[in-house]
Short mmCIF file of C-alpha atoms in Angstrom, two decimals:
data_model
loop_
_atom_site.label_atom_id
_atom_site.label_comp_id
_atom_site.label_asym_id
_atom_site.label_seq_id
_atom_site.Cartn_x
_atom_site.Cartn_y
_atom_site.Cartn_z
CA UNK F 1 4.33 26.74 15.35
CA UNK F 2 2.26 23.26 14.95
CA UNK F 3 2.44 20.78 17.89
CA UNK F 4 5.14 17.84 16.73
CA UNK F 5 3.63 14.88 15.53
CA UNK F 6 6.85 12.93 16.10
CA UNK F 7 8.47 13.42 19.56
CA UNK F 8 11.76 11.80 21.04
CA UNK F 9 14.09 12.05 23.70
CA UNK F 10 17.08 11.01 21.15
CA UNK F 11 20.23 13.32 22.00
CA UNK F 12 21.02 13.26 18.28
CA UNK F 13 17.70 14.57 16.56
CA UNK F 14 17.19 17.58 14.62
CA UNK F 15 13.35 19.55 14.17
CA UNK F 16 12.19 19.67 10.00
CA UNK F 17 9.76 22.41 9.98
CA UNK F 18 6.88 22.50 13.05
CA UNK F 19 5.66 19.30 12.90
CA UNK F 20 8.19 16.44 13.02
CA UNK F 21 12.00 15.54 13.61
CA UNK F 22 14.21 13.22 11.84
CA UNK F 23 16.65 10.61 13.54
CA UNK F 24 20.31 11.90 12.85
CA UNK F 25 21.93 8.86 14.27
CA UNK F 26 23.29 6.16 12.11
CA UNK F 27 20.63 3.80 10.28
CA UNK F 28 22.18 0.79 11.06
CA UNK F 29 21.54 -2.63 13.56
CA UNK F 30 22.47 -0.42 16.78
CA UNK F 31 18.76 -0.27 17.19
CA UNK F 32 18.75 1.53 21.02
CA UNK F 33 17.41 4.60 19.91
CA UNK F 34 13.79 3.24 18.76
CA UNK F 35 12.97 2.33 22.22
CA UNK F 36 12.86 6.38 22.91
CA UNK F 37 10.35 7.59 19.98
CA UNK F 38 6.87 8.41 20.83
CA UNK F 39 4.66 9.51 18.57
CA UNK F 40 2.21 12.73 19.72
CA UNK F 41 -1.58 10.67 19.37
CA UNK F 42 -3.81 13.97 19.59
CA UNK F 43 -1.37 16.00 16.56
CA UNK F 44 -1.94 12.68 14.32
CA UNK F 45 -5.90 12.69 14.72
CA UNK F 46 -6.22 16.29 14.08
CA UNK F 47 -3.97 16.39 10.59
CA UNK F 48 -5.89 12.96 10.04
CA UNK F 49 -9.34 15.16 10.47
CA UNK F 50 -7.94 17.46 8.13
CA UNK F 51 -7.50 15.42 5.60
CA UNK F 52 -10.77 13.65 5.74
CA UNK F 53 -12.38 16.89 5.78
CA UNK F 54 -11.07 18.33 2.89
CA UNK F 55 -13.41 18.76 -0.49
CA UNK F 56 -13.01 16.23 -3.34
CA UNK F 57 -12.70 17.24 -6.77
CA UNK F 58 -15.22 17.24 -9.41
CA UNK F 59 -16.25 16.37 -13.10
CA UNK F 60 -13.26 16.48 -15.44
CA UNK F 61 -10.51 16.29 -12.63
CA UNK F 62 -11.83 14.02 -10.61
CA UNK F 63 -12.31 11.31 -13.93
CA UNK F 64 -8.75 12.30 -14.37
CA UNK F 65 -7.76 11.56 -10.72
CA UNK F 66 -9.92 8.37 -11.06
CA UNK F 67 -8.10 6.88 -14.16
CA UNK F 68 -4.61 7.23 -11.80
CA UNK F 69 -6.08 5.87 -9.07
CA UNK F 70 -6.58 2.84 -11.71
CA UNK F 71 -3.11 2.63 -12.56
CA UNK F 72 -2.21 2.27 -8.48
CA UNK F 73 -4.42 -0.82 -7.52
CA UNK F 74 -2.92 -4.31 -6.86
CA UNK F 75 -6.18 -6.19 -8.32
CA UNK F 76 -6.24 -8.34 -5.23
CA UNK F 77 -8.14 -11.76 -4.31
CA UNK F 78 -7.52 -13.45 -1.26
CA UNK F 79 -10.70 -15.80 -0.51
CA UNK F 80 -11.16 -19.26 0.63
CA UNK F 81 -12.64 -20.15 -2.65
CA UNK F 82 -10.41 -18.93 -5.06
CA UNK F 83 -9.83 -21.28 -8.32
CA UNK F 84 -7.71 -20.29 -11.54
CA UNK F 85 -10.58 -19.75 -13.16
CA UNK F 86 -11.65 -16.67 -10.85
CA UNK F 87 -8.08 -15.57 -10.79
CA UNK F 88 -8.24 -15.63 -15.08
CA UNK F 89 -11.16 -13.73 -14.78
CA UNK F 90 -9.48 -10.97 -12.54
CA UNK F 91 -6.27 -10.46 -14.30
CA UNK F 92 -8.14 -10.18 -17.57
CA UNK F 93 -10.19 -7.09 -15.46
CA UNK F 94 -6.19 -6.20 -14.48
CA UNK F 95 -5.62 -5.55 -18.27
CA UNK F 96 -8.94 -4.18 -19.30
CA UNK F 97 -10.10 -2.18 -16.03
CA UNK F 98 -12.42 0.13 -17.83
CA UNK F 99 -14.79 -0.44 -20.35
CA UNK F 100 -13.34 1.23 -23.77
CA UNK F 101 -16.31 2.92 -24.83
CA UNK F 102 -15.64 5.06 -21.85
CA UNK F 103 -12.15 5.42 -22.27
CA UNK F 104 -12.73 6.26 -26.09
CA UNK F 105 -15.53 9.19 -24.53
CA UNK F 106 -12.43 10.22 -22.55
CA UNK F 107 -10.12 10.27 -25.34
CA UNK F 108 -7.54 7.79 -22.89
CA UNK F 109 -8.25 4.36 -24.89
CA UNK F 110 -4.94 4.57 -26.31
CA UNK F 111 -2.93 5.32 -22.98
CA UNK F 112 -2.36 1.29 -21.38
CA UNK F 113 -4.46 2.23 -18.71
CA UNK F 114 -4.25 -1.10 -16.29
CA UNK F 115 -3.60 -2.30 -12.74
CA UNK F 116 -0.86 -1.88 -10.81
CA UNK F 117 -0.39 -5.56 -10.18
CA UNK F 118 -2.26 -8.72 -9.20
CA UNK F 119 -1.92 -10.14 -5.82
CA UNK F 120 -3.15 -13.70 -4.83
CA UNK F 121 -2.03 -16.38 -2.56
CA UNK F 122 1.39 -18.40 -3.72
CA UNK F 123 -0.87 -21.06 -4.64
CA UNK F 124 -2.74 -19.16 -7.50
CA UNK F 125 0.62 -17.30 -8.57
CA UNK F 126 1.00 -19.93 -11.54
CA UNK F 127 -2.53 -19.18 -12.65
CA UNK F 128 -1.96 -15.30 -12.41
CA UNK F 129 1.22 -15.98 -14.52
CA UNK F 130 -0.49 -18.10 -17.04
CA UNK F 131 -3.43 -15.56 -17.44
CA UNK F 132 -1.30 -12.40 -17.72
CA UNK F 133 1.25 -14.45 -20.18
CA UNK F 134 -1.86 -15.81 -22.31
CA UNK F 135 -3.41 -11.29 -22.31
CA UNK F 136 -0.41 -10.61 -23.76
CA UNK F 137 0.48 -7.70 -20.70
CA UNK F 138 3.70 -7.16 -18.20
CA UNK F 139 1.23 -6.72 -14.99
CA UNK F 140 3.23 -8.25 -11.95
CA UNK F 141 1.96 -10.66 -9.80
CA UNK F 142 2.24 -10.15 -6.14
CA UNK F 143 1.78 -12.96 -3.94
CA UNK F 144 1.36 -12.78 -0.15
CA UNK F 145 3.54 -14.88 2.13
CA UNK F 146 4.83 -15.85 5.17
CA UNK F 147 2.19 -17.10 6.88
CA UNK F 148 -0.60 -14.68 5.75
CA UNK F 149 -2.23 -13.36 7.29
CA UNK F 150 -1.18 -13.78 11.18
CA UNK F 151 2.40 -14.81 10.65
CA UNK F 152 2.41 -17.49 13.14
CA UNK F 153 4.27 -20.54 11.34
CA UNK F 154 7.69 -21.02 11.88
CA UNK F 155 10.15 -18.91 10.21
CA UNK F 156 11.57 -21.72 8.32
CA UNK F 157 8.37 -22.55 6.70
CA UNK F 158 7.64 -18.75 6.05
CA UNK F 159 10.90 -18.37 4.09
CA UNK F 160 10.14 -21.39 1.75
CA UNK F 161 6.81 -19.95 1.13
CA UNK F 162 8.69 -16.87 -0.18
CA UNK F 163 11.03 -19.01 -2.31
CA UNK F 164 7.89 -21.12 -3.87
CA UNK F 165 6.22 -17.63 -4.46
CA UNK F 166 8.95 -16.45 -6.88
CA UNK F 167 9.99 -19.58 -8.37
CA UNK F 168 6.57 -19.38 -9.31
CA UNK F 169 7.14 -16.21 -11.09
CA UNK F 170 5.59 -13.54 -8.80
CA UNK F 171 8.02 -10.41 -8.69
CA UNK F 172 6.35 -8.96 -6.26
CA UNK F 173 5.77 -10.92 -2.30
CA UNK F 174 3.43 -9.22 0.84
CA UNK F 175 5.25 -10.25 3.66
CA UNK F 176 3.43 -10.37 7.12
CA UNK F 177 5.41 -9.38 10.08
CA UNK F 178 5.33 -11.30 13.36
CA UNK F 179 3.41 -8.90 15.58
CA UNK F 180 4.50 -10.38 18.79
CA UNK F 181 7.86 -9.39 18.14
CA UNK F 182 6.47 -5.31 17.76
CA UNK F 183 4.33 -6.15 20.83
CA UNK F 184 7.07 -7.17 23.04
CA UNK F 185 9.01 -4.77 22.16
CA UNK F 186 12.03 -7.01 20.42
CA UNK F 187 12.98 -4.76 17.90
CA UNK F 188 16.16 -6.58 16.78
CA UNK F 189 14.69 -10.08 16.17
CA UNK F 190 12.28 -8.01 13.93
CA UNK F 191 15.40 -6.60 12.11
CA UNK F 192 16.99 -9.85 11.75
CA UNK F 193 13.60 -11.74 10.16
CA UNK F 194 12.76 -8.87 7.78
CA UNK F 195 15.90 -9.31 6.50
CA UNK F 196 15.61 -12.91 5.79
CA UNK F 197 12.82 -12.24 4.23
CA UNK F 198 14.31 -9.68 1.99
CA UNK F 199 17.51 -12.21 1.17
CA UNK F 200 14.14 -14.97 0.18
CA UNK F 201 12.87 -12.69 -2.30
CA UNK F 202 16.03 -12.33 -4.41
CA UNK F 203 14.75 -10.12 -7.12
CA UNK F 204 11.22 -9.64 -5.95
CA UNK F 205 9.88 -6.47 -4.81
CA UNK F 206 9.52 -6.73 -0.95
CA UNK F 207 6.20 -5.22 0.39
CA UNK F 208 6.20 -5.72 4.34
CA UNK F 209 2.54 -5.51 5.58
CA UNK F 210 2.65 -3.90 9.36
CA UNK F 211 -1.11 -5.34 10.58
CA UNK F 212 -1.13 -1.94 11.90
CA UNK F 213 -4.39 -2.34 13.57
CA UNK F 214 -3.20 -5.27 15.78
CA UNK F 215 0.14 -3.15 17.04
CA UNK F 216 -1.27 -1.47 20.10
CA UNK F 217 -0.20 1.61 19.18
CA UNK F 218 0.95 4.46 16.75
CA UNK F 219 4.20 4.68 18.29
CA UNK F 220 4.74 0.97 17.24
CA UNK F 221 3.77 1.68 14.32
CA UNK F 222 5.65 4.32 13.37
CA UNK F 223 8.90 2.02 14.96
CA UNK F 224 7.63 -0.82 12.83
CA UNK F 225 7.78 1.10 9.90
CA UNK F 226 11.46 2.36 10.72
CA UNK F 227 13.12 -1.31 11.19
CA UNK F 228 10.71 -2.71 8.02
CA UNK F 229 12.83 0.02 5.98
CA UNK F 230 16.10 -0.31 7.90
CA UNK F 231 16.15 -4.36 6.70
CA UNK F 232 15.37 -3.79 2.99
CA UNK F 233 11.64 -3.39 2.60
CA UNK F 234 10.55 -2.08 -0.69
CA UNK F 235 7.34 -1.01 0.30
CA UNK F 236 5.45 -0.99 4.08
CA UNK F 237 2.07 -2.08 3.73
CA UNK F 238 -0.91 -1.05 6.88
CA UNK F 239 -2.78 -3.78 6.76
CA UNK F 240 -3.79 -7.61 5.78
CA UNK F 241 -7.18 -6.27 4.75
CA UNK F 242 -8.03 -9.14 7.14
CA UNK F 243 -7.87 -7.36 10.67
CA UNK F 244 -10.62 -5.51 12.42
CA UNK F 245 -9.01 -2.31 11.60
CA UNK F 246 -7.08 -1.88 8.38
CA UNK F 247 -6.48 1.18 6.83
CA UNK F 248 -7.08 4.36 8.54
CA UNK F 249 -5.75 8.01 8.52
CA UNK F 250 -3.67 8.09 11.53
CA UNK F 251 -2.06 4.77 11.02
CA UNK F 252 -1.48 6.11 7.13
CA UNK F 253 -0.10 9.42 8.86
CA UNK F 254 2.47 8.02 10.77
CA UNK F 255 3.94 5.57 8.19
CA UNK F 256 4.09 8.71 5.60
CA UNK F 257 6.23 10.32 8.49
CA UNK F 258 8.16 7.66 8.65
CA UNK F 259 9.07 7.17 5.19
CA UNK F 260 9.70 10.81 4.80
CA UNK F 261 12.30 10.93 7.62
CA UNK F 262 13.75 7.91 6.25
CA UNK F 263 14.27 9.77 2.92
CA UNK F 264 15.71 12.86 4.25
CA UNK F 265 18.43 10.85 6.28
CA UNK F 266 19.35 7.68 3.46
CA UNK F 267 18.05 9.24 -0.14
CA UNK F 268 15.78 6.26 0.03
CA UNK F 269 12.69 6.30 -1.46
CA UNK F 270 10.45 3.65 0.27
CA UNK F 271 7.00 2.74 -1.12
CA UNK F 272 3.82 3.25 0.31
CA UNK F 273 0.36 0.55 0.66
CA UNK F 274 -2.50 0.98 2.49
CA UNK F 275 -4.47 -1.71 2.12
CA UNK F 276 -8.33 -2.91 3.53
CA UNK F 277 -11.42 -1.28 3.58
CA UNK F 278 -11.19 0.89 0.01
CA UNK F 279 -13.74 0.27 -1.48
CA UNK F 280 -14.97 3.78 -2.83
CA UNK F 281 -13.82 6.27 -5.63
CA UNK F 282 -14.08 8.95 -2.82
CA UNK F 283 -12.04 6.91 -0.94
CA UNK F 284 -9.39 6.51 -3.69
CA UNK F 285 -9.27 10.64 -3.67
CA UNK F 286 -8.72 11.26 -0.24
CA UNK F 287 -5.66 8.26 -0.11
CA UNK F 288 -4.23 10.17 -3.41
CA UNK F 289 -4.48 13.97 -1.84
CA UNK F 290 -2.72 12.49 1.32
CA UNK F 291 0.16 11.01 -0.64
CA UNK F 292 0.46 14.26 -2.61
CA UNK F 293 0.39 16.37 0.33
CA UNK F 294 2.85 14.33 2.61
CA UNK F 295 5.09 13.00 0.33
CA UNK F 296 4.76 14.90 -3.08
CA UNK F 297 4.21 14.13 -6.98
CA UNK F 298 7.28 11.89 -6.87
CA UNK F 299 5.16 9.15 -4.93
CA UNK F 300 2.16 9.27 -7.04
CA UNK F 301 3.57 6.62 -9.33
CA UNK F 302 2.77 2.93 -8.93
CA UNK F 303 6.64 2.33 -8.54
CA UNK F 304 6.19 4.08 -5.50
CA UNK F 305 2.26 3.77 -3.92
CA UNK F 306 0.28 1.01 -4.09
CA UNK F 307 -3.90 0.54 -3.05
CA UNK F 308 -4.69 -3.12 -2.02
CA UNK F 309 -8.30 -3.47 -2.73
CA UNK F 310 -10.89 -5.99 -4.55
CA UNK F 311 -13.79 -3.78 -5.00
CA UNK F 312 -12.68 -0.46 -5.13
CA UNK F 313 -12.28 -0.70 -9.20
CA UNK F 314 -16.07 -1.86 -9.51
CA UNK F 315 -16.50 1.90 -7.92
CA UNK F 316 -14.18 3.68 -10.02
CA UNK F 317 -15.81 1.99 -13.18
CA UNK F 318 -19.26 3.22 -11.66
CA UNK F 319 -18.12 6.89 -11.57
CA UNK F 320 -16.40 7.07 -14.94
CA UNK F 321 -19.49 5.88 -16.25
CA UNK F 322 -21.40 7.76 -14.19
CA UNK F 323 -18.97 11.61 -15.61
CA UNK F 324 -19.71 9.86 -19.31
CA UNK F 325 -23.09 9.03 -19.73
CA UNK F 326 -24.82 11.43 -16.86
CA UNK F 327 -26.24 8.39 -14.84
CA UNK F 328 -25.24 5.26 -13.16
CA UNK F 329 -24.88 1.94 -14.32
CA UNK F 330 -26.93 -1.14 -13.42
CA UNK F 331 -24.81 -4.12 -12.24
CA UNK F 332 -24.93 -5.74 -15.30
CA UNK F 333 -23.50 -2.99 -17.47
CA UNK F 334 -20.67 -3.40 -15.14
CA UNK F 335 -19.23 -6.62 -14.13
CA UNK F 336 -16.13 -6.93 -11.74
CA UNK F 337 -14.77 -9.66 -13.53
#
């Protein structure tokens, strides 16, 4: 029997299998219970190594793999210098992410093959809505809020930017958590603003982005990703893609664990995001295996698992032409958008 990844000294818990435990109690705002969770660090690293060492697929299955990986991507830009004319140029990439000469070689031109979603800052959502309207496609825009990305306006001012952010016609709003409220511990408060956050979205998808790499530890982040779900979250997101740690295994790990015990006790499904530093097609593979592997087939849908990234397609695109035409393509043959 495994060591258990996710250790507590809850009266009311009950061990799944050999290698975590799911909170019996009542999901509701009696919130005592997630002071006493820890999470076992050394069992996380080693089922993170195993993971990372595992052996990719090749040729046929891995173009296969590749084209779903497509189909999971929020198309994201989030720079200083964005104008509607770059953010034309990236939802037209949205609709057309590989070139159709290779998707014709593949026999898949005729499947819709396009982003997830595109996800910009609230003041380029009207441009992403124009763009998508004008391609003639139904790819969501997702539009980060609430003070992204450090969350540290005031909560009034957070909200409204929410509110804008749909009125503007983005059905889909990255929410950044206050950290400090993680960090100290105040697990309620956290609760409380989530949920305000939820009630600003109305209709919108809610994705809460965790900044995992600024919450100290993965026992925070694994309690994080508890109360994000308990208040409504549609998806829990790792990172801002603008920390000095985004994405990683263990943080990934945890949050899985989480939104599988949160399943087995509500029915709930709960999306998944990991977001920053994917920027290869082998990384793609590795983030699809471990959602297949923790979670199952059901997840592998973009209703369900999202991959924030603004380079990673440029990769994909490389190896699909790469499995078509036997060598790789120059930079020109290939443009991002």
């Amino acid at each position: 029997m495994g060591v258990p990844i996710f250790i507590t000294a809850v009266t009311n818990c009950c061990w799944i299998g050999a290698d975590n435990c799911v909170i019996l109690g009542i999901l509701g705002t009696d919130l005592s219970w997630i002071s006493k969770v820890q999470v076992n660090h050394p069992a996380v690293l080693r089922r993170a190594q195993q993971v990372q060492a595992r052996r990719t697929v090749k040729k046929e299955w891995q173009a296969a793999w590749l084209l779903k990986a497509v189909t999971f991507i929020d198309l994201t830009t989030l720079s200083g210098d964005d104008t509607s004319s770059n953010v034309q140029r990236l939802c037209y990439k949205a609709k057309y992410p590989i070139r159709e000469d290779l998707l014709k070689a593949l026999n898949m031109h005729d499947k819709d093959i396009t982003t997830a979603a595109v996800c910009v800052y609230p003041a380029r959502v009207c441009d992403a809505v124009r763009a998508l309207k004008a391609a003639g496609c139904n790819i969501p825009v997702a539009s980060v809020a609430t003070g992204f990305p450090a969350g540290q306006t005031h909560l009034k001012t957070r909200l409204e930017e929410i509110r804008l952010a749909v009125e503007d016609g983005a059905s889909e709003i990255d929410v950044v958590i206050n950290r400090s409220l993680v960090l100290t511990g105040q697990w309620e408060a956290l609760y409380d603003e989530i949920r305000q956050f939820r009630k600003a979205c109305g209709e919108a998808h809610l994705k809460t982005i965790l900044a995992t790499g600024e919450l100290g530890s993965l026992t925070n982040v694994y309690k994080a990703s508890m109360i994000a779900m308990m208040a409504g979250s549609d998806f829990i997101k790792t990172s801002t893609g603008k920390e000095t740690v985004n994405a990683t295994f263990p943080v990934a790990i945890v949050m899985l664990r989480a939104i599988r015990d949160f399943f087995w006790k509500t029915g709930n499904k709960i999306g998944f995001k990991p977001a920053g530093g994917i920027r290869s097609a082998k990384d793609a593979l590795a983030w699809l295996s471990l959602i297949k592997e923790e979670l199952g087939d059901e997840w592998l849908k973009p209703e369900l698992f999202r991959i924030g990234a603004s380079t990673l397609l440029s990769d994909i695109e490389r190896q699909i032409y790469h499995h078509v035409t036997g060598r790789y393509a120059a930079y020109h043959d290939l443009p991002m958008s």
